[in-house]
């Protein structure tokens, strides 16, 4: 008698309630998942294989454990331990410490120093994520990942930026409360998420202001409106990315972790 041989299905292989792990990743001309992860800088190929085997890797939202699964690194969304891994080979992410006097555009018809002077060689079609005033220095992100750049500047994602401002002292005790309550500006109220006095030396003080909006000159205007005309202003953080030791006029590539944290900050 002929055996009635049916292909095995997931429900035969896995007990009831076993959710994950349907592996749909078989992309024609795809690249092996462990190779993609290793090339992105996650770990060695061997270590990446272990991560895959341990169920720590998802592709387009599904856990993939199958050895040898192939993916399209340019199109598929890959997470390790819940963190998005940038795998598209042509996407780049940089942090520039914009010096004072540089305009936040890729070219300046008036011939002033601009961002292209610092990043032109790095990749074609880089976007700067928001702007800094010409007189403000500090952290400016640049990428050719348009979706990420859009979300980082969109107010609905509320990504926080941290600024240090040198202002005339003394600082009144209620300045922080006033900034957090909201300062009336000509284009509407602006509120700080947090405020700290970093240093105070008689006539001058260094204050830290965190806010999640990006209107023109907003920090300068808020402080001026509160009686403290800004002497110097620097942005030192943008969401999860810190300026750190990046010197004015220098650019560095963001780390894998920083890019993953930026994705997470805008739910990508
Ligand atoms: N607020 C300012 O006043 N200037 C900047 O460049 C950024 C925020």
PDB file of C-alpha atoms and ligand atoms in Angstrom:
ATOM      1  CA  UNK A   1       0.000   0.000   0.000  1.00  0.00           C
ATOM      2  CA  UNK A   2       1.250   3.455  -0.857  1.00  0.00           C
ATOM      3  CA  UNK A   3       2.039   5.607   2.148  1.00  0.00           C
ATOM      4  CA  UNK A   4      -0.013   8.773   2.278  1.00  0.00           C
ATOM      5  CA  UNK A   5       2.846  11.226   2.514  1.00  0.00           C
ATOM      6  CA  UNK A   6       1.896  14.818   3.152  1.00  0.00           C
ATOM      7  CA  UNK A   7       4.451  17.598   3.535  1.00  0.00           C
ATOM      8  CA  UNK A   8       5.078  18.557   7.117  1.00  0.00           C
ATOM      9  CA  UNK A   9       3.511  21.842   8.128  1.00  0.00           C
ATOM     10  CA  UNK A  10       4.459  24.237  10.832  1.00  0.00           C
ATOM     11  CA  UNK A  11       1.667  22.991  13.029  1.00  0.00           C
ATOM     12  CA  UNK A  12       3.104  19.475  12.849  1.00  0.00           C
ATOM     13  CA  UNK A  13       6.543  20.691  13.751  1.00  0.00           C
ATOM     14  CA  UNK A  14       5.720  23.157  16.481  1.00  0.00           C
ATOM     15  CA  UNK A  15       3.479  22.695  19.477  1.00  0.00           C
ATOM     16  CA  UNK A  16       0.312  24.739  19.737  1.00  0.00           C
ATOM     17  CA  UNK A  17       0.935  28.325  20.776  1.00  0.00           C
ATOM     18  CA  UNK A  18       4.402  28.409  19.341  1.00  0.00           C
ATOM     19  CA  UNK A  19       4.263  31.713  17.555  1.00  0.00           C
ATOM     20  CA  UNK A  20       7.418  32.784  15.911  1.00  0.00           C
ATOM     21  CA  UNK A  21       9.744  31.583  13.506  1.00  0.00           C
ATOM     22  CA  UNK A  22       8.000  31.090  10.308  1.00  0.00           C
ATOM     23  CA  UNK A  23      10.859  31.764   8.038  1.00  0.00           C
ATOM     24  CA  UNK A  24       9.813  33.522   4.904  1.00  0.00           C
ATOM     25  CA  UNK A  25      13.234  34.847   4.063  1.00  0.00           C
ATOM     26  CA  UNK A  26      14.389  33.389   0.872  1.00  0.00           C
ATOM     27  CA  UNK A  27      15.258  36.239  -1.364  1.00  0.00           C
ATOM     28  CA  UNK A  28      16.483  35.401  -4.852  1.00  0.00           C
ATOM     29  CA  UNK A  29      20.062  36.665  -5.104  1.00  0.00           C
ATOM     30  CA  UNK A  30      19.880  37.522  -1.418  1.00  0.00           C
ATOM     31  CA  UNK A  31      22.861  37.652   0.907  1.00  0.00           C
ATOM     32  CA  UNK A  32      23.245  35.343   3.861  1.00  0.00           C
ATOM     33  CA  UNK A  33      21.878  36.930   6.988  1.00  0.00           C
ATOM     34  CA  UNK A  34      25.002  36.343   9.056  1.00  0.00           C
ATOM     35  CA  UNK A  35      27.116  37.965   6.356  1.00  0.00           C
ATOM     36  CA  UNK A  36      24.841  41.010   6.227  1.00  0.00           C
ATOM     37  CA  UNK A  37      25.020  41.392  10.003  1.00  0.00           C
ATOM     38  CA  UNK A  38      28.781  40.952  10.093  1.00  0.00           C
ATOM     39  CA  UNK A  39      29.252  43.489   7.284  1.00  0.00           C
ATOM     40  CA  UNK A  40      27.094  45.968   9.164  1.00  0.00           C
ATOM     41  CA  UNK A  41      29.528  45.617  12.058  1.00  0.00           C
ATOM     42  CA  UNK A  42      27.318  43.707  14.501  1.00  0.00           C
ATOM     43  CA  UNK A  43      29.887  40.999  15.294  1.00  0.00           C
ATOM     44  CA  UNK A  44      31.930  38.306  13.581  1.00  0.00           C
ATOM     45  CA  UNK A  45      30.065  36.021  11.208  1.00  0.00           C
ATOM     46  CA  UNK A  46      30.369  33.179  13.667  1.00  0.00           C
ATOM     47  CA  UNK A  47      28.923  35.282  16.505  1.00  0.00           C
ATOM     48  CA  UNK A  48      26.138  36.474  14.199  1.00  0.00           C
ATOM     49  CA  UNK A  49      25.254  32.863  13.397  1.00  0.00           C
ATOM     50  CA  UNK A  50      24.863  32.251  17.100  1.00  0.00           C
ATOM     51  CA  UNK A  51      22.662  35.315  17.480  1.00  0.00           C
ATOM     52  CA  UNK A  52      20.485  34.019  14.650  1.00  0.00           C
ATOM     53  CA  UNK A  53      20.315  30.563  16.231  1.00  0.00           C
ATOM     54  CA  UNK A  54      19.368  32.114  19.555  1.00  0.00           C
ATOM     55  CA  UNK A  55      16.381  33.824  17.957  1.00  0.00           C
ATOM     56  CA  UNK A  56      17.736  37.351  18.501  1.00  0.00           C
ATOM     57  CA  UNK A  57      17.394  38.420  14.883  1.00  0.00           C
ATOM     58  CA  UNK A  58      14.239  39.476  13.055  1.00  0.00           C
ATOM     59  CA  UNK A  59      13.783  40.205   9.391  1.00  0.00           C
ATOM     60  CA  UNK A  60      10.772  42.320   8.504  1.00  0.00           C
ATOM     61  CA  UNK A  61       9.417  41.661  11.964  1.00  0.00           C
ATOM     62  CA  UNK A  62       9.808  37.878  11.992  1.00  0.00           C
ATOM     63  CA  UNK A  63      12.331  35.905  13.953  1.00  0.00           C
ATOM     64  CA  UNK A  64      14.626  34.052  11.601  1.00  0.00           C
ATOM     65  CA  UNK A  65      16.586  31.116  12.964  1.00  0.00           C
ATOM     66  CA  UNK A  66      17.060  29.123   9.850  1.00  0.00           C
ATOM     67  CA  UNK A  67      20.651  28.569   9.036  1.00  0.00           C
ATOM     68  CA  UNK A  68      21.561  30.063   5.665  1.00  0.00           C
ATOM     69  CA  UNK A  69      18.545  32.353   5.281  1.00  0.00           C
ATOM     70  CA  UNK A  70      19.147  34.963   2.601  1.00  0.00           C
ATOM     71  CA  UNK A  71      17.948  38.541   2.761  1.00  0.00           C
ATOM     72  CA  UNK A  72      18.026  41.723   0.749  1.00  0.00           C
ATOM     73  CA  UNK A  73      20.084  44.124   2.881  1.00  0.00           C
ATOM     74  CA  UNK A  74      18.919  47.146   0.891  1.00  0.00           C
ATOM     75  CA  UNK A  75      15.199  46.500   1.310  1.00  0.00           C
ATOM     76  CA  UNK A  76      14.554  44.340   4.342  1.00  0.00           C
ATOM     77  CA  UNK A  77      14.397  45.658   7.882  1.00  0.00           C
ATOM     78  CA  UNK A  78      16.643  43.754  10.246  1.00  0.00           C
ATOM     79  CA  UNK A  79      16.684  44.008  14.033  1.00  0.00           C
ATOM     80  CA  UNK A  80      19.002  42.390  16.569  1.00  0.00           C
ATOM     81  CA  UNK A  81      17.673  42.288  20.123  1.00  0.00           C
ATOM     82  CA  UNK A  82      14.994  44.741  19.043  1.00  0.00           C
ATOM     83  CA  UNK A  83      17.471  47.284  17.649  1.00  0.00           C
ATOM     84  CA  UNK A  84      17.357  48.147  13.968  1.00  0.00           C
ATOM     85  CA  UNK A  85      20.592  47.441  12.137  1.00  0.00           C
ATOM     86  CA  UNK A  86      21.415  49.708   9.195  1.00  0.00           C
ATOM     87  CA  UNK A  87      22.176  47.205   6.454  1.00  0.00           C
ATOM     88  CA  UNK A  88      21.572  49.105   3.236  1.00  0.00           C
ATOM     89  CA  UNK A  89      25.079  49.353   1.804  1.00  0.00           C
ATOM     90  CA  UNK A  90      24.650  52.835   0.342  1.00  0.00           C
ATOM     91  CA  UNK A  91      23.166  54.544   3.408  1.00  0.00           C
ATOM     92  CA  UNK A  92      25.562  56.665   5.457  1.00  0.00           C
ATOM     93  CA  UNK A  93      25.221  58.560   8.732  1.00  0.00           C
ATOM     94  CA  UNK A  94      27.555  61.286   9.975  1.00  0.00           C
ATOM     95  CA  UNK A  95      27.929  63.790  12.786  1.00  0.00           C
ATOM     96  CA  UNK A  96      29.573  67.125  12.057  1.00  0.00           C
ATOM     97  CA  UNK A  97      30.652  69.658  14.639  1.00  0.00           C
ATOM     98  CA  UNK A  98      29.606  72.707  12.653  1.00  0.00           C
ATOM     99  CA  UNK A  99      31.918  75.622  13.377  1.00  0.00           C
ATOM    100  CA  UNK A 100      30.654  79.164  13.988  1.00  0.00           C
ATOM    101  CA  UNK A 101      30.390  81.102  10.716  1.00  0.00           C
ATOM    102  CA  UNK A 102      29.345  78.122   8.583  1.00  0.00           C
ATOM    103  CA  UNK A 103      25.881  78.310   7.016  1.00  0.00           C
ATOM    104  CA  UNK A 104      23.681  75.216   7.341  1.00  0.00           C
ATOM    105  CA  UNK A 105      23.195  74.649   3.622  1.00  0.00           C
ATOM    106  CA  UNK A 106      24.946  72.478   1.083  1.00  0.00           C
ATOM    107  CA  UNK A 107      25.813  75.453  -1.038  1.00  0.00           C
ATOM    108  CA  UNK A 108      25.779  79.164  -0.471  1.00  0.00           C
ATOM    109  CA  UNK A 109      25.196  81.514  -3.398  1.00  0.00           C
ATOM    110  CA  UNK A 110      27.026  84.221  -1.454  1.00  0.00           C
ATOM    111  CA  UNK A 111      30.096  82.019  -1.236  1.00  0.00           C
ATOM    112  CA  UNK A 112      30.173  81.784   2.561  1.00  0.00           C
ATOM    113  CA  UNK A 113      31.574  78.616   4.153  1.00  0.00           C
ATOM    114  CA  UNK A 114      28.856  75.939   4.082  1.00  0.00           C
ATOM    115  CA  UNK A 115      28.328  72.290   4.964  1.00  0.00           C
ATOM    116  CA  UNK A 116      29.567  71.016   1.605  1.00  0.00           C
ATOM    117  CA  UNK A 117      33.033  72.275   2.553  1.00  0.00           C
ATOM    118  CA  UNK A 118      33.076  69.583   5.244  1.00  0.00           C
ATOM    119  CA  UNK A 119      31.052  66.694   3.848  1.00  0.00           C
ATOM    120  CA  UNK A 120      30.998  66.938   0.069  1.00  0.00           C
ATOM    121  CA  UNK A 121      33.502  64.154  -0.408  1.00  0.00           C
ATOM    122  CA  UNK A 122      31.734  61.701   1.870  1.00  0.00           C
ATOM    123  CA  UNK A 123      28.718  60.705  -0.217  1.00  0.00           C
ATOM    124  CA  UNK A 124      26.480  62.111  -2.919  1.00  0.00           C
ATOM    125  CA  UNK A 125      23.097  63.564  -1.918  1.00  0.00           C
ATOM    126  CA  UNK A 126      23.675  63.956   1.786  1.00  0.00           C
ATOM    127  CA  UNK A 127      20.940  65.809   3.677  1.00  0.00           C
ATOM    128  CA  UNK A 128      21.557  67.778   6.834  1.00  0.00           C
ATOM    129  CA  UNK A 129      19.074  66.951   9.555  1.00  0.00           C
ATOM    130  CA  UNK A 130      17.710  70.377  10.428  1.00  0.00           C
ATOM    131  CA  UNK A 131      19.839  73.486  10.766  1.00  0.00           C
ATOM    132  CA  UNK A 132      21.938  75.448  13.165  1.00  0.00           C
ATOM    133  CA  UNK A 133      22.239  79.240  13.001  1.00  0.00           C
ATOM    134  CA  UNK A 134      25.376  80.459  11.303  1.00  0.00           C
ATOM    135  CA  UNK A 135      26.541  81.792  14.674  1.00  0.00           C
ATOM    136  CA  UNK A 136      25.762  78.539  16.502  1.00  0.00           C
ATOM    137  CA  UNK A 137      28.244  75.699  16.600  1.00  0.00           C
ATOM    138  CA  UNK A 138      27.811  72.055  17.374  1.00  0.00           C
ATOM    139  CA  UNK A 139      26.199  68.811  16.408  1.00  0.00           C
ATOM    140  CA  UNK A 140      24.604  68.519  12.999  1.00  0.00           C
ATOM    141  CA  UNK A 141      23.619  65.106  11.644  1.00  0.00           C
ATOM    142  CA  UNK A 142      23.956  64.310   7.959  1.00  0.00           C
ATOM    143  CA  UNK A 143      22.641  61.289   6.105  1.00  0.00           C
ATOM    144  CA  UNK A 144      21.313  60.104   2.772  1.00  0.00           C
ATOM    145  CA  UNK A 145      18.597  58.124   4.584  1.00  0.00           C
ATOM    146  CA  UNK A 146      15.687  60.371   3.647  1.00  0.00           C
ATOM    147  CA  UNK A 147      13.065  58.617   5.759  1.00  0.00           C
ATOM    148  CA  UNK A 148      15.188  58.864   8.898  1.00  0.00           C
ATOM    149  CA  UNK A 149      16.085  62.521   8.192  1.00  0.00           C
ATOM    150  CA  UNK A 150      12.407  63.432   7.708  1.00  0.00           C
ATOM    151  CA  UNK A 151      11.312  61.813  10.900  1.00  0.00           C
ATOM    152  CA  UNK A 152      14.130  63.297  12.948  1.00  0.00           C
ATOM    153  CA  UNK A 153      13.048  66.787  11.971  1.00  0.00           C
ATOM    154  CA  UNK A 154       9.304  66.179  12.152  1.00  0.00           C
ATOM    155  CA  UNK A 155       7.844  67.717  15.318  1.00  0.00           C
ATOM    156  CA  UNK A 156       5.502  64.774  15.884  1.00  0.00           C
ATOM    157  CA  UNK A 157       8.455  62.551  16.876  1.00  0.00           C
ATOM    158  CA  UNK A 158       9.587  65.096  19.457  1.00  0.00           C
ATOM    159  CA  UNK A 159      13.289  64.259  19.264  1.00  0.00           C
ATOM    160  CA  UNK A 160      15.099  66.254  21.949  1.00  0.00           C
ATOM    161  CA  UNK A 161      18.090  68.484  21.319  1.00  0.00           C
ATOM    162  CA  UNK A 162      20.412  69.701  24.036  1.00  0.00           C
ATOM    163  CA  UNK A 163      22.116  73.106  23.886  1.00  0.00           C
ATOM    164  CA  UNK A 164      24.701  74.870  25.990  1.00  0.00           C
ATOM    165  CA  UNK A 165      24.389  78.637  26.014  1.00  0.00           C
ATOM    166  CA  UNK A 166      26.774  81.188  27.459  1.00  0.00           C
ATOM    167  CA  UNK A 167      24.673  84.041  28.834  1.00  0.00           C
ATOM    168  CA  UNK A 168      25.195  87.027  31.102  1.00  0.00           C
ATOM    169  CA  UNK A 169      24.685  86.244  34.786  1.00  0.00           C
ATOM    170  CA  UNK A 170      23.418  86.174  37.386  1.00  0.00           C
ATOM    171  CA  UNK A 171      20.749  83.604  36.610  1.00  0.00           C
ATOM    172  CA  UNK A 172      17.513  84.223  38.459  1.00  0.00           C
ATOM    173  CA  UNK A 173      16.242  81.290  40.465  1.00  0.00           C
ATOM    174  CA  UNK A 174      13.040  80.985  38.505  1.00  0.00           C
ATOM    175  CA  UNK A 175      14.556  81.041  34.984  1.00  0.00           C
ATOM    176  CA  UNK A 176      14.228  77.255  34.618  1.00  0.00           C
ATOM    177  CA  UNK A 177      10.612  77.317  35.751  1.00  0.00           C
ATOM    178  CA  UNK A 178       9.789  80.122  33.309  1.00  0.00           C
ATOM    179  CA  UNK A 179      11.449  78.377  30.368  1.00  0.00           C
ATOM    180  CA  UNK A 180       9.684  75.114  31.170  1.00  0.00           C
ATOM    181  CA  UNK A 181       6.336  76.822  31.591  1.00  0.00           C
ATOM    182  CA  UNK A 182       6.753  78.422  28.194  1.00  0.00           C
ATOM    183  CA  UNK A 183       7.997  81.698  26.817  1.00  0.00           C
ATOM    184  CA  UNK A 184       5.770  83.762  24.570  1.00  0.00           C
ATOM    185  CA  UNK A 185       7.566  84.330  21.251  1.00  0.00           C
ATOM    186  CA  UNK A 186       6.179  86.196  18.252  1.00  0.00           C
ATOM    187  CA  UNK A 187       5.393  82.891  16.506  1.00  0.00           C
ATOM    188  CA  UNK A 188       3.923  81.177  19.572  1.00  0.00           C
ATOM    189  CA  UNK A 189       4.938  79.743  22.923  1.00  0.00           C
ATOM    190  CA  UNK A 190       8.191  77.805  23.186  1.00  0.00           C
ATOM    191  CA  UNK A 191       8.820  75.456  26.100  1.00  0.00           C
ATOM    192  CA  UNK A 192      12.011  73.875  27.353  1.00  0.00           C
ATOM    193  CA  UNK A 193      11.861  70.223  28.397  1.00  0.00           C
ATOM    194  CA  UNK A 194      14.601  70.825  30.922  1.00  0.00           C
ATOM    195  CA  UNK A 195      16.972  73.532  32.104  1.00  0.00           C
ATOM    196  CA  UNK A 196      20.133  73.397  34.205  1.00  0.00           C
ATOM    197  CA  UNK A 197      22.763  75.921  35.222  1.00  0.00           C
ATOM    198  CA  UNK A 198      26.041  74.215  34.333  1.00  0.00           C
ATOM    199  CA  UNK A 199      28.376  76.936  35.660  1.00  0.00           C
ATOM    200  CA  UNK A 200      28.005  80.415  37.003  1.00  0.00           C
ATOM    201  CA  UNK A 201      30.858  82.875  37.410  1.00  0.00           C
ATOM    202  CA  UNK A 202      29.569  86.285  38.380  1.00  0.00           C
ATOM    203  CA  UNK A 203      28.909  88.079  35.130  1.00  0.00           C
ATOM    204  CA  UNK A 204      28.612  84.969  32.978  1.00  0.00           C
ATOM    205  CA  UNK A 205      26.870  81.650  33.156  1.00  0.00           C
ATOM    206  CA  UNK A 206      26.696  78.478  31.124  1.00  0.00           C
ATOM    207  CA  UNK A 207      23.211  77.020  30.962  1.00  0.00           C
ATOM    208  CA  UNK A 208      21.840  73.839  29.439  1.00  0.00           C
ATOM    209  CA  UNK A 209      18.518  73.885  27.642  1.00  0.00           C
ATOM    210  CA  UNK A 210      16.775  70.806  26.241  1.00  0.00           C
ATOM    211  CA  UNK A 211      13.866  71.146  23.875  1.00  0.00           C
ATOM    212  CA  UNK A 212      12.193  69.118  21.203  1.00  0.00           C
ATOM    213  CA  UNK A 213      11.266  71.735  18.680  1.00  0.00           C
ATOM    214  CA  UNK A 214      13.230  73.289  15.885  1.00  0.00           C
ATOM    215  CA  UNK A 215      12.002  76.793  15.178  1.00  0.00           C
ATOM    216  CA  UNK A 216      14.481  79.346  13.923  1.00  0.00           C
ATOM    217  CA  UNK A 217      16.743  80.807  16.613  1.00  0.00           C
ATOM    218  CA  UNK A 218      14.428  79.326  19.204  1.00  0.00           C
ATOM    219  CA  UNK A 219      16.945  78.956  22.035  1.00  0.00           C
ATOM    220  CA  UNK A 220      18.367  82.429  21.485  1.00  0.00           C
ATOM    221  CA  UNK A 221      14.888  83.946  21.385  1.00  0.00           C
ATOM    222  CA  UNK A 222      13.678  82.122  24.500  1.00  0.00           C
ATOM    223  CA  UNK A 223      16.679  83.208  26.514  1.00  0.00           C
ATOM    224  CA  UNK A 224      16.636  86.753  25.192  1.00  0.00           C
ATOM    225  CA  UNK A 225      12.936  87.044  26.002  1.00  0.00           C
ATOM    226  CA  UNK A 226      13.807  85.898  29.528  1.00  0.00           C
ATOM    227  CA  UNK A 227      16.442  88.620  29.890  1.00  0.00           C
ATOM    228  CA  UNK A 228      19.576  86.699  28.908  1.00  0.00           C
ATOM    229  CA  UNK A 229      20.953  87.590  25.505  1.00  0.00           C
ATOM    230  CA  UNK A 230      22.953  84.605  24.271  1.00  0.00           C
ATOM    231  CA  UNK A 231      26.684  85.194  23.926  1.00  0.00           C
ATOM    232  CA  UNK A 232      27.581  81.753  22.529  1.00  0.00           C
ATOM    233  CA  UNK A 233      25.427  78.785  21.654  1.00  0.00           C
ATOM    234  CA  UNK A 234      26.340  75.175  20.918  1.00  0.00           C
ATOM    235  CA  UNK A 235      24.233  72.087  20.314  1.00  0.00           C
ATOM    236  CA  UNK A 236      25.762  69.173  22.154  1.00  0.00           C
ATOM    237  CA  UNK A 237      23.194  66.416  21.656  1.00  0.00           C
ATOM    238  CA  UNK A 238      20.635  65.424  19.061  1.00  0.00           C
ATOM    239  CA  UNK A 239      18.363  62.699  20.395  1.00  0.00           C
ATOM    240  CA  UNK A 240      20.592  59.792  21.388  1.00  0.00           C
ATOM    241  CA  UNK A 241      23.680  61.186  19.601  1.00  0.00           C
ATOM    242  CA  UNK A 242      26.212  63.189  21.579  1.00  0.00           C
ATOM    243  CA  UNK A 243      28.737  65.608  20.138  1.00  0.00           C
ATOM    244  CA  UNK A 244      31.357  64.096  22.432  1.00  0.00           C
ATOM    245  CA  UNK A 245      34.925  64.887  21.471  1.00  0.00           C
ATOM    246  CA  UNK A 246      34.214  65.696  17.837  1.00  0.00           C
ATOM    247  CA  UNK A 247      36.162  68.934  17.289  1.00  0.00           C
ATOM    248  CA  UNK A 248      34.704  71.919  15.416  1.00  0.00           C
ATOM    249  CA  UNK A 249      35.056  71.360  11.688  1.00  0.00           C
ATOM    250  CA  UNK A 250      35.420  67.596  11.933  1.00  0.00           C
ATOM    251  CA  UNK A 251      33.058  64.836  10.881  1.00  0.00           C
ATOM    252  CA  UNK A 252      32.700  61.311  12.190  1.00  0.00           C
ATOM    253  CA  UNK A 253      30.628  58.352  11.090  1.00  0.00           C
ATOM    254  CA  UNK A 254      27.908  57.456  13.571  1.00  0.00           C
ATOM    255  CA  UNK A 255      28.324  54.117  15.300  1.00  0.00           C
ATOM    256  CA  UNK A 256      26.005  51.205  14.670  1.00  0.00           C
ATOM    257  CA  UNK A 257      24.501  51.782  18.087  1.00  0.00           C
ATOM    258  CA  UNK A 258      23.905  55.474  17.448  1.00  0.00           C
ATOM    259  CA  UNK A 259      22.127  54.745  14.168  1.00  0.00           C
ATOM    260  CA  UNK A 260      20.035  52.026  15.833  1.00  0.00           C
ATOM    261  CA  UNK A 261      19.154  54.445  18.635  1.00  0.00           C
ATOM    262  CA  UNK A 262      18.162  57.134  16.098  1.00  0.00           C
ATOM    263  CA  UNK A 263      15.872  54.648  14.335  1.00  0.00           C
ATOM    264  CA  UNK A 264      14.353  53.728  17.679  1.00  0.00           C
ATOM    265  CA  UNK A 265      13.847  57.390  18.590  1.00  0.00           C
ATOM    266  CA  UNK A 266      11.605  57.815  15.529  1.00  0.00           C
ATOM    267  CA  UNK A 267      10.031  54.343  15.603  1.00  0.00           C
ATOM    268  CA  UNK A 268      11.628  53.053  12.436  1.00  0.00           C
TER     269      UNK A 268
HETATM  270  N1  LIG B   1      18.181  77.565  18.613  1.00  0.00           N
HETATM  271  C1  LIG B   1      18.894  78.636  18.220  1.00  0.00           C
HETATM  272  O1  LIG B   1      18.688  79.730  18.707  1.00  0.00           O
HETATM  273  N2  LIG B   1      19.832  78.456  17.299  1.00  0.00           N
HETATM  274  C2  LIG B   1      20.102  77.264  16.731  1.00  0.00           C
HETATM  275  O2  LIG B   1      20.975  77.155  15.881  1.00  0.00           O
HETATM  276  C3  LIG B   1      19.353  76.156  17.158  1.00  0.00           C
HETATM  277  C4  LIG B   1      18.389  76.336  18.095  1.00  0.00           C
END
